[in-house]
Amino acid sequence: MLIGATLAVFVVMTLAIIRGIMGSSLYDRILAVNMFGTKTVLLIALLGFIMGRPEFLDIAIVYALINFITVIGVLRYSDSAAFKQPAEEKRPEEL
Amino acid sequence: MTFLVGIAIAIVWMKDLIAVVMLAGIYGLLSASFFVAMDAVDVAFTEASVGAGISTLLMLVAITITGRSEQTTRHKPALAFFVVVITGGLLIYGTIDMPYVGAVDAPIQVHVAPRYINDSMQEVGVPNIVTSVLASYRGFDTFGEAVVIFTAGIGVLTLLPMVRSRKSDEAIESLNESMHERHMVVRIVAKILIPFILLFALYVQFHGDYGPGGGFQAGVIFAAAIILYAILFGLPAARRVINQSFIQFVAAFGVLLYGSVGLVSLLNGGNFLDYSVLSADPIAGQHLGILLIELGVGCTVTSVMVIIFFHFAGRKEGKQSMKEEETR
Amino acid sequence: MDVAIEITSAICLLIGSFLCISGGVGILRFPDFYTRMHAVGVTDTLGAGMILIGLMLQSQDILVIAKLVMILLMLLFINPTASHALAKAAIHNGLKPVLGNKERNNTESESSSR
Amino acid sequence: MVIGLYNYWIVVALMMIGFYIVIAHGNLIKKIVGLTIFQTSVFIFYISMAKVDGGTAPILADGIERFSNPLPHVLILTAIVVGIATTALALALTVRIKEAYGSIEEEHIQEKDNQAC
């Protein structure tokens, strides 16, 4: 059962990577990274149980936190003018 | 594993630097999960917090300063490809002589590792062998690493001196107001989360003897919490919390703490960084020594990471405000 | 009793895996950013929660359960927040949904940003 | 044979990709990403060497006999943190180059250097 869940997570990771590589807009990529991070948390928790060493859960916690920080950071800096794609319409920035 | 190669190839073809950085973030996460599968828990811990978190952020900030798109020119790609293929072929030819992955009788497994695994419990008394090797057997190496990190911090400090932001307090206030409106939800959640992150960093710091963790990882996580605060509440607010001179002092303090533990053991009649003489009981001495030097490493790593981030972000904001003044 | 717990945990893992895979298919197949985010944001949280609950049922150690609860809580906090911030940033920077007429666009983007 | 050496081949492939980026691309940030890939391939190499079949993470616990080799873990752990420090230094240099030359493309920088001579 655990192994089945692990395989499922692997499949989802593959899909997320494909989206991350294809991703037509920047936000698609951020979304893929976010999803990938969540899946990594699950994967590590599952791996810990399969190997019978649940100490691994500490790493899963770190992943959850770091993932959040990364996404927020990316979004915060994607607000700045340098990030605007040329194709997008330019809006006046208040930052 | 094969994912890694796919992502790396994709990185080669991407022109948009932000996409490259996002993919590099996925790459970091992926390599960290590979480390978990290979039983390297501590390494996965570090790679998770460093490769996926801090380095992605730093590259992003650097890109916002330098611009996002790459020019299409490549230098002699055919020649480069040729060189790469030749080198790769030679390296693969070299791997044919390597022992298989996971072989029990490979030379690396029989030389010095059994001694660490069998004796570290009696000699150091710490269940996590990685910590005992890091802090005790190879303490001198780790001292060097701490100094390298400290030096890198100094390097960034000298390369990117602070640009004094000439914005008035009012401008900062109004900026804060507008940001508060826009990032309300995120800010509130972050306010709840940051204490937990800090607490978790302390747990990692002091639990490093028994589980995965230690000074390096804890330092990075601690710095990540501070960076999150700086991202969401603005650099000036973060500077008010973490004073510039204070953080520089902490960076130096960490290295000095590490060095002085070594000196004290020297004065007590042992070798440099031999903790057994720190206390009457050798095991207790080892515990004390490892605790202290992990603390030193944690201090240095935290403050250097924070310094690096502050200087990058401060550079960016300084440039922005200068541009705004030019346009006025 | 043990068998009951075993079965429950298996069911939880199964549901979680199914939700995750459907989210994965969603992120690949849906036509534009907002629908993709809808697929991921909804299924991810519940799917991850289900898998974690399934693991919780399998473990005996109280410390392990506590850590799993911590991960679960963090995911519950973090995932919706990240989705929200993502949607907000996307709208703010002028990424338009592609499907349908104008009214449908508005409702869609609103529902996905929640 | 195929399974036993597969990890090392992946390492070589990654290393070569990183190497290719470093020599063939003109953009400095891209070069730094390439260096990171190269670096990670070395990490993977070390960690693969440390793996022991049937072993677990090197944290002592009751009832576990076989552990993977802790020494490469230690080396790589510190190397990762040092790696981020050097990456930060490289990025700082890039930022300064951007400010001094107005570009981070290698060719533009060289042109400007030639003009100055």
XYZ file of C-alpha atoms in Angstrom:
654
model
C 0.000 0.000 0.000
C 2.758 2.376 0.972
C 4.647 1.487 -2.153
C 1.557 2.085 -4.246
C 1.153 5.548 -2.733
C 4.833 6.230 -3.387
C 4.431 5.285 -7.015
C 1.398 7.549 -7.284
C 3.411 10.432 -5.865
C 6.152 9.690 -8.379
C 3.695 9.857 -11.246
C 2.388 13.186 -10.032
C 5.928 14.502 -9.698
C 6.582 13.579 -13.306
C 3.465 15.421 -14.419
C 4.464 18.467 -12.395
C 7.920 18.458 -13.958
C 6.445 18.312 -17.429
C 4.262 21.282 -16.613
C 7.225 23.090 -15.122
C 9.236 22.605 -18.289
C 6.377 23.349 -20.672
C 4.765 26.031 -18.524
C 3.621 28.813 -20.753
C 3.703 31.508 -18.113
C 5.904 32.222 -15.118
C 3.047 31.480 -12.749
C 2.544 28.027 -14.195
C 6.109 27.306 -13.291
C 5.714 28.631 -9.775
C 2.615 26.498 -9.417
C 4.561 23.467 -10.590
C 7.309 24.179 -8.079
C 4.776 24.550 -5.299
C 3.056 21.315 -6.171
C 6.378 19.568 -6.532
C 7.342 20.698 -3.057
C 4.157 19.319 -1.534
C 4.685 16.045 -3.306
C 8.267 15.884 -2.067
C 7.027 16.261 1.499
C 4.693 13.324 0.984
C 7.363 11.297 -0.775
C 9.821 11.716 2.060
C 7.231 10.849 4.687
C 6.326 7.710 2.741
C 9.977 6.773 2.185
C 10.615 7.140 5.891
C 7.844 4.694 6.647
C 8.958 2.242 3.980
C 12.498 2.207 5.321
C 11.215 2.009 8.865
C 13.096 5.087 10.083
C 10.476 7.726 10.856
C 13.210 10.192 11.878
C 12.996 11.316 8.281
C 9.886 13.302 9.128
C 12.046 16.200 10.292
C 13.150 16.652 6.719
C 9.563 16.659 5.540
C 8.811 19.529 7.909
C 11.772 21.478 6.582
C 10.537 20.923 3.062
C 7.087 22.233 3.847
C 8.538 25.384 5.387
C 11.167 26.031 2.752
C 8.670 25.478 -0.004
C 6.429 28.148 1.434
C 9.300 30.584 1.794
C 10.411 30.001 -1.769
C 6.982 30.515 -3.257
C 6.362 33.665 -1.273
C 9.788 35.004 -2.144
C 9.338 34.341 -5.818
C 5.964 36.035 -5.823
C 7.270 39.030 -3.935
C 10.118 39.537 -6.369
C 8.018 38.761 -9.396
C 6.159 41.983 -8.597
C 9.104 44.093 -9.587
C 9.258 45.641 -13.006
C 12.187 43.605 -14.280
C 10.058 40.496 -14.223
C 7.361 41.703 -16.563
C 7.165 39.696 -19.702
C 7.221 41.902 -22.740
C 4.035 40.346 -24.075
C 2.089 41.240 -20.992
C 0.435 44.571 -20.723
C 2.346 46.970 -18.556
C 0.536 48.255 -15.566
C 1.713 51.058 -13.342
C 3.465 49.575 -10.365
C 3.062 50.982 -6.932
C 6.178 49.270 -5.673
C 17.308 10.117 -11.184
C 16.489 10.375 -14.820
C 14.336 13.363 -13.932
C 17.497 15.186 -12.971
C 19.000 14.816 -16.415
C 15.742 15.906 -18.031
C 15.622 19.051 -15.972
C 19.264 19.801 -16.595
C 18.779 19.506 -20.345
C 15.749 21.753 -20.131
C 17.872 24.282 -18.288
C 20.301 24.309 -21.188
C 17.598 25.281 -23.658
C 15.728 27.860 -21.601
C 16.433 31.448 -22.456
C 14.207 32.965 -19.835
C 16.402 33.197 -16.777
C 13.528 33.086 -14.325
C 12.323 29.821 -15.763
C 15.866 28.577 -15.401
C 15.900 29.536 -11.763
C 12.528 27.920 -11.098
C 13.765 24.729 -12.717
C 16.917 24.948 -10.646
C 14.652 25.038 -7.594
C 12.892 21.847 -8.686
C 16.310 20.380 -9.376
C 17.384 21.116 -5.818
C 14.258 19.506 -4.375
C 14.761 16.484 -6.560
C 18.382 15.966 -5.665
C 17.434 16.255 -2.010
C 14.867 13.494 -2.358
C 17.526 11.435 -4.054
C 19.750 11.962 -1.033
C 16.960 10.692 1.184
C 16.649 7.578 -0.938
C 20.406 7.093 -0.555
C 20.160 7.249 3.263
C 22.000 10.539 3.532
C 19.532 12.206 5.864
C 21.680 15.056 7.050
C 22.741 15.919 3.533
C 19.151 15.904 2.360
C 18.329 18.242 5.212
C 20.982 20.690 4.154
C 20.267 20.453 0.454
C 16.553 20.984 1.113
C 17.066 24.191 2.992
C 19.972 25.469 0.905
C 19.533 24.225 -2.638
C 15.818 24.647 -2.859
C 15.330 27.630 -0.599
C 18.093 30.135 -0.136
C 19.945 29.719 -3.425
C 16.753 30.078 -5.469
C 15.913 33.260 -3.620
C 19.397 34.700 -4.015
C 19.440 34.000 -7.738
C 16.036 35.604 -8.109
C 17.140 38.754 -6.381
C 20.261 38.864 -8.506
C 18.150 38.477 -11.646
C 15.881 41.323 -10.671
C 18.987 43.473 -10.542
C 20.647 42.250 -13.711
C 17.667 41.673 -15.987
C 15.908 38.528 -16.945
C 16.515 37.509 -20.527
C 19.543 35.861 -22.012
C 20.991 36.854 -25.352
C 20.982 34.006 -27.792
C 24.654 34.058 -28.678
C 26.659 30.991 -27.856
C 30.363 30.588 -28.303
C 31.203 27.847 -30.742
C 28.553 25.422 -29.503
C 29.807 22.670 -31.782
C 33.319 22.838 -30.361
C 31.974 22.979 -26.826
C 29.731 20.017 -27.487
C 32.661 18.099 -28.895
C 34.784 18.794 -25.837
C 31.941 17.816 -23.538
C 31.244 14.554 -25.333
C 34.908 13.573 -25.288
C 35.266 14.339 -21.599
C 32.031 12.558 -20.767
C 33.066 9.503 -22.734
C 36.379 9.338 -20.924
C 34.670 9.727 -17.558
C 32.195 6.951 -18.341
C 35.095 4.762 -19.417
C 36.592 5.526 -16.017
C 33.455 4.486 -14.143
C 33.616 0.994 -15.578
C 36.327 0.195 -13.063
C 34.330 1.559 -10.158
C 32.758 -0.832 -7.653
C 28.980 -1.022 -7.982
C 26.810 1.346 -6.030
C 26.020 -0.181 -2.678
C 28.734 -2.821 -2.772
C 29.603 -3.791 0.782
C 33.268 -4.484 0.127
C 34.058 -1.344 -1.850
C 37.348 0.255 -0.777
C 35.570 3.293 0.646
C 33.490 1.155 2.999
C 36.373 -0.779 4.543
C 38.962 1.908 5.173
C 38.007 4.321 7.933
C 34.222 4.200 8.099
C 33.924 1.029 10.246
C 36.029 2.686 12.910
C 33.696 5.675 13.015
C 30.615 3.474 13.067
C 31.850 1.065 15.718
C 33.695 3.377 18.067
C 31.925 6.703 17.945
C 29.336 5.636 20.520
C 32.029 4.797 23.085
C 34.304 7.696 22.224
C 31.871 10.506 21.575
C 28.560 9.235 22.870
C 26.426 10.763 20.149
C 23.983 8.542 18.242
C 24.176 10.555 15.030
C 27.481 9.461 13.530
C 27.437 12.282 11.012
C 27.386 14.802 13.816
C 30.157 13.067 15.706
C 32.392 12.890 12.653
C 31.560 16.447 11.662
C 32.102 18.008 15.024
C 34.578 15.787 16.769
C 36.705 13.578 14.526
C 36.984 16.120 11.760
C 36.417 19.214 13.826
C 39.363 20.954 12.255
C 37.827 20.634 8.780
C 34.575 22.043 9.992
C 36.404 24.948 11.543
C 37.832 25.640 8.109
C 34.368 25.498 6.564
C 33.024 27.958 9.100
C 35.879 30.317 8.293
C 35.189 29.956 4.564
C 31.553 30.883 5.074
C 32.565 33.823 7.227
C 34.969 34.958 4.513
C 32.261 34.701 1.872
C 30.067 36.884 4.054
C 32.835 39.466 4.270
C 33.309 39.252 0.504
C 29.670 40.020 -0.204
C 29.823 42.772 2.348
C 32.697 44.464 0.558
C 31.401 43.827 -2.956
C 27.931 45.148 -2.345
C 28.126 48.006 0.099
C 24.782 49.305 1.257
C 23.243 51.980 -0.903
C 21.669 54.404 1.476
C 18.028 54.624 0.571
C 17.137 58.288 0.394
C 13.455 57.690 0.800
C 11.838 59.641 3.555
C 10.049 57.909 6.365
C 6.728 58.969 4.918
C 7.382 57.190 1.656
C 8.291 54.048 3.540
C 5.146 54.359 5.612
C 2.909 54.690 2.579
C 4.693 51.807 0.900
C 4.050 49.749 4.000
C 0.379 50.646 3.914
C -0.083 49.596 0.316
C 1.867 46.414 0.864
C -0.208 45.654 3.899
C -3.345 45.863 1.829
C -1.982 43.561 -0.832
C -0.261 40.936 1.232
C -2.714 40.791 4.105
C -3.440 37.065 4.084
C 0.138 36.041 3.512
C 1.352 38.360 6.213
C -1.006 36.997 8.812
C -0.145 33.407 7.997
C 3.549 34.275 8.059
C 3.118 35.898 11.450
C 1.731 32.639 12.728
C 4.390 30.539 11.036
C 7.573 32.473 11.775
C 7.711 31.635 15.497
C 7.260 27.986 14.620
C 10.041 28.137 12.082
C 12.358 29.712 14.632
C 11.394 27.118 17.220
C 11.953 24.345 14.723
C 15.368 25.759 13.874
C 16.299 25.653 17.549
C 15.034 22.079 17.737
C 17.205 21.144 14.768
C 20.172 22.898 16.352
C 20.026 21.102 19.663
C 18.588 17.806 18.492
C 21.416 17.346 16.001
C 23.125 14.877 18.328
C 20.240 12.428 18.160
C 18.572 12.924 14.802
C 19.367 14.568 11.517
C 20.351 18.168 11.979
C 23.036 20.371 13.416
C 24.491 23.815 13.219
C 24.607 24.181 9.454
C 21.005 23.182 8.861
C 19.650 25.075 11.828
C 21.512 28.184 10.750
C 20.020 28.064 7.296
C 16.487 27.511 8.606
C 16.837 30.332 11.105
C 18.065 32.610 8.356
C 15.167 31.511 6.171
C 12.704 32.644 8.814
C 14.344 36.054 9.010
C 14.407 36.286 5.225
C 10.705 35.466 5.091
C 10.091 38.322 7.497
C 12.196 40.660 5.387
C 10.379 39.626 2.216
C 6.936 40.240 3.592
C 7.397 43.185 5.899
C 10.001 45.080 3.980
C 13.700 45.422 4.498
C 13.586 48.438 6.814
C 11.314 46.601 9.230
C 13.604 43.599 9.226
C 16.612 45.861 9.782
C 14.897 47.295 12.784
C 14.590 43.807 14.234
C 18.057 42.574 13.274
C 20.550 45.353 13.611
C 23.286 45.415 10.982
C 26.188 45.742 13.391
C 24.623 43.157 15.679
C 24.423 40.574 12.926
C 28.013 41.251 11.900
C 29.024 40.804 15.496
C 27.191 37.472 15.657
C 28.940 36.246 12.515
C 32.325 36.920 14.035
C 31.199 35.595 17.402
C 30.338 32.198 15.912
C 33.785 31.670 14.432
C 35.435 32.942 17.582
C 33.350 30.614 19.740
C 34.451 27.690 17.622
C 38.075 28.722 17.767
C 38.053 29.409 21.473
C 36.591 25.995 22.245
C 39.649 24.614 20.493
C 41.937 26.929 22.460
C 40.361 25.993 25.773
C 40.889 22.317 25.060
C 44.460 23.179 24.149
C 44.928 24.970 27.473
C 43.411 22.056 29.344
C 46.153 19.804 28.063
C 44.515 18.149 25.085
C 44.924 18.672 21.380
C 43.271 21.513 19.503
C 39.529 20.758 19.386
C 39.881 17.672 21.563
C 36.771 17.992 23.691
C 37.450 15.104 26.035
C 39.442 17.358 28.331
C 36.695 19.983 28.655
C 35.097 18.086 31.482
C 36.125 15.455 33.979
C 34.115 12.825 32.132
C 35.326 12.487 28.513
C 31.842 11.745 27.170
C 30.348 14.763 28.920
C 33.237 16.817 27.597
C 32.525 15.649 24.072
C 28.863 16.548 24.478
C 29.727 20.011 25.742
C 32.248 20.580 22.976
C 29.911 19.454 20.208
C 27.120 21.587 21.603
C 29.339 24.663 21.706
C 30.826 24.325 18.269
C 27.461 23.529 16.704
C 26.252 26.715 18.314
C 29.181 28.575 16.819
C 28.541 27.142 13.372
C 24.835 27.931 13.677
C 25.546 31.553 14.628
C 27.942 32.046 11.754
C 25.758 30.428 9.114
C 22.635 32.284 10.197
C 24.231 35.665 10.256
C 26.184 35.215 7.037
C 23.066 34.121 5.164
C 21.107 37.041 6.563
C 23.905 39.455 5.710
C 24.102 38.149 2.150
C 20.380 38.413 1.634
C 20.113 41.865 3.188
C 22.854 43.194 1.011
C 21.394 41.785 -2.190
C 17.899 42.994 -1.394
C 19.168 46.331 -0.096
C 21.087 46.800 -3.323
C 17.934 46.186 -5.309
C 15.780 48.569 -3.307
C 18.484 51.202 -3.327
C 18.696 50.999 -7.096
C 14.938 51.217 -7.422
C 14.687 54.335 -5.318
C 17.537 55.929 -7.265
C 15.718 55.217 -10.510
C 12.531 56.732 -9.163
C 14.376 59.886 -8.261
C 15.890 60.109 -11.730
C 12.516 59.826 -13.381
C 11.028 62.563 -11.245
C -9.080 -3.857 15.821
C -5.724 -3.959 14.102
C -7.307 -5.104 10.904
C -9.811 -2.259 11.033
C -7.029 0.299 11.456
C -5.064 -1.316 8.681
C -8.005 -1.159 6.310
C -8.815 2.425 7.202
C -5.257 3.494 6.609
C -5.196 1.668 3.292
C -8.369 3.409 2.221
C -6.978 6.787 3.241
C -3.789 6.167 1.276
C -5.796 5.048 -1.720
C -8.013 8.132 -1.696
C -4.980 10.341 -1.211
C -3.110 8.791 -4.109
C -6.144 9.065 -6.330
C -6.618 12.739 -5.477
C -2.956 13.477 -6.067
C -2.968 11.791 -9.438
C -6.113 13.602 -10.483
C -4.437 16.852 -9.460
C -1.418 15.889 -11.514
C -3.525 15.159 -14.545
C -5.305 18.433 -13.943
C -2.127 20.469 -13.911
C -1.110 18.918 -17.202
C -4.375 18.919 -19.091
C -6.264 22.042 -18.075
C -6.133 24.864 -20.568
C -5.051 27.917 -18.604
C -3.333 28.978 -15.447
C -6.366 29.565 -13.242
C -8.006 26.252 -13.944
C -4.712 24.514 -13.368
C -4.381 26.227 -10.077
C -7.872 25.217 -9.160
C -7.007 21.589 -9.874
C -3.815 21.670 -7.852
C -4.919 23.832 -4.961
C -7.974 21.752 -4.182
C -6.705 18.244 -4.664
C -3.276 18.816 -3.230
C -4.435 19.815 0.185
C -6.946 17.030 0.636
C -4.789 14.413 -1.046
C -1.752 15.246 1.077
C -3.948 15.310 4.162
C -5.363 11.900 3.353
C -1.957 10.339 2.812
C -0.669 11.840 6.048
C -3.695 10.568 7.967
C -3.141 7.143 6.475
C 0.456 7.223 7.689
C -0.657 8.420 11.108
C -2.904 5.412 11.492
C -0.003 3.109 10.750
C 2.454 4.476 13.278
C 2.607 3.601 16.941
C 5.143 6.095 18.198
C 3.537 9.185 19.706
C 6.402 11.433 18.577
C 5.963 10.336 14.992
C 2.263 11.056 15.144
C 2.968 14.471 16.609
C 5.351 15.253 13.756
C 2.828 14.076 11.191
C 0.196 16.293 12.769
C 2.636 19.183 12.543
C 3.245 18.535 8.863
C -0.480 18.276 8.266
C -1.185 21.557 10.039
C 1.565 23.307 8.129
C 0.292 22.014 4.831
C -3.186 23.155 5.741
C -1.831 26.607 6.478
C 0.658 26.854 3.690
C -1.076 25.434 0.665
C -4.135 27.682 0.574
C -1.995 30.688 1.397
C 0.417 29.983 -1.402
C -2.439 29.411 -3.843
C -4.048 32.649 -2.769
C -0.856 34.626 -3.152
C -0.182 33.035 -6.508
C -3.627 33.861 -7.870
C -3.430 37.376 -6.546
C -0.048 38.005 -8.084
C -1.175 36.551 -11.389
C -4.254 38.762 -11.541
C -2.306 41.775 -10.402
C 0.241 41.333 -13.148
C -2.427 41.020 -15.765
C -2.581 37.365 -16.634
C -6.027 36.828 -18.120
C -8.042 33.612 -17.989
C -8.620 32.355 -21.513
C -11.880 30.492 -21.277
C -15.376 31.734 -21.978
C -17.009 35.118 -21.897
C -16.325 37.913 -19.500
C -18.749 37.081 -16.731
C -17.591 33.523 -16.504
C -14.034 34.727 -16.332
C -14.685 36.822 -13.306
C -16.414 34.130 -11.328
C -13.760 31.631 -12.220
C -10.851 33.701 -11.172
C -12.587 34.600 -7.955
C -13.342 31.036 -7.039
C -9.807 29.941 -7.750
C -8.309 32.686 -5.701
C -10.176 31.570 -2.639
C 26.344 -3.900 -14.681
C 23.614 -1.619 -15.904
C 22.030 -1.128 -12.494
C 25.308 -1.078 -10.622
C 26.858 1.790 -12.475
C 23.733 3.667 -13.476
C 24.176 6.311 -10.766
C 27.679 7.112 -11.913
C 26.553 7.520 -15.486
C 23.867 9.930 -14.413
C 26.539 11.806 -12.511
C 28.702 12.016 -15.606
C 25.775 13.184 -17.725
C 24.868 15.913 -15.234
C 28.450 16.991 -14.898
C 28.816 17.299 -18.637
C 25.604 19.288 -18.946
C 26.835 21.698 -16.319
C 30.205 21.886 -18.048
C 28.531 22.565 -21.391
C 26.514 25.416 -19.914
C 29.625 26.925 -18.424
C 31.671 26.884 -21.616
C 28.986 27.481 -24.233
C 26.753 30.136 -22.700
C 27.688 33.756 -22.468
C 25.303 34.830 -19.765
C 26.973 34.996 -16.381
C 23.920 34.010 -14.356
C 23.391 31.024 -16.587
C 26.999 30.105 -16.028
C 26.422 30.194 -12.293
C 23.425 27.886 -12.666
C 25.639 25.597 -14.707
C 28.212 25.582 -11.944
C 25.474 24.675 -9.483
C 24.492 21.695 -11.626
C 28.112 20.614 -11.821
C 28.421 20.953 -8.068
C 25.290 18.908 -7.429
C 26.578 16.145 -9.667
C 29.662 15.911 -7.485
C 27.441 15.728 -4.404
C 25.455 12.912 -5.969
C 28.681 11.116 -6.802
C 29.872 11.169 -3.212
C 26.513 10.174 -1.779
C 26.236 7.286 -4.244
C 29.605 6.041 -3.101
C 28.481 6.148 0.507
C 25.433 3.974 -0.063
C 25.626 0.442 1.336
C 23.117 -2.192 0.283
C 20.765 -2.961 3.137
C 22.156 -0.147 5.256
C 20.225 2.764 6.693
C 20.946 6.305 7.708
C 23.998 6.578 9.970
C 22.096 7.294 13.145
C 22.679 4.636 15.739
C 19.591 2.831 16.940
C 18.840 -0.495 18.534
C 18.574 -3.485 16.272
C 20.203 -1.954 13.233
C 23.505 -3.415 12.178
C 24.500 -1.854 8.905
C 24.855 1.822 8.190
C 25.847 3.763 5.140
C 29.208 5.450 5.224
C 29.037 8.651 7.289
C 32.247 10.237 6.049
C 31.097 11.358 2.573
C 27.918 12.673 4.191
C 29.973 14.951 6.384
C 32.089 16.189 3.511
C 29.069 16.910 1.329
C 27.082 18.519 4.114
C 29.716 21.146 4.624
C 30.333 21.395 0.892
C 26.711 22.322 0.261
C 26.812 25.219 2.686
C 30.158 26.375 1.396
C 28.735 26.037 -2.114
C 25.903 28.418 -1.378
C 28.356 30.869 0.128
C 30.521 30.825 -2.987
C 27.446 31.067 -5.210
C 26.397 34.144 -3.308
C 29.854 35.607 -3.813
C 29.666 34.885 -7.544
C 26.255 36.514 -7.760
C 27.586 39.553 -5.945
C 30.386 39.799 -8.489
C 27.823 39.520 -11.277
C 25.817 42.355 -9.826
C 28.907 44.512 -9.663
C 29.797 43.620 -13.254
C 26.303 44.593 -14.323
C 26.717 47.941 -12.649
C 30.143 48.563 -14.105
C 29.545 47.341 -17.667
C 25.771 47.565 -18.026
C 25.549 43.979 -19.197
C 26.157 40.461 -18.020
C 26.792 38.957 -21.436
C 30.372 37.888 -21.826
C 30.760 39.300 -25.327
C 29.508 42.760 -24.477
C 31.868 42.881 -21.566
C 34.773 41.890 -23.772
C 33.864 44.497 -26.373
C 33.848 47.178 -23.736
C 37.191 45.991 -22.446
C 38.663 46.138 -25.943
C 37.352 49.649 -26.472
C 38.893 50.777 -23.244
C 42.331 49.504 -24.242
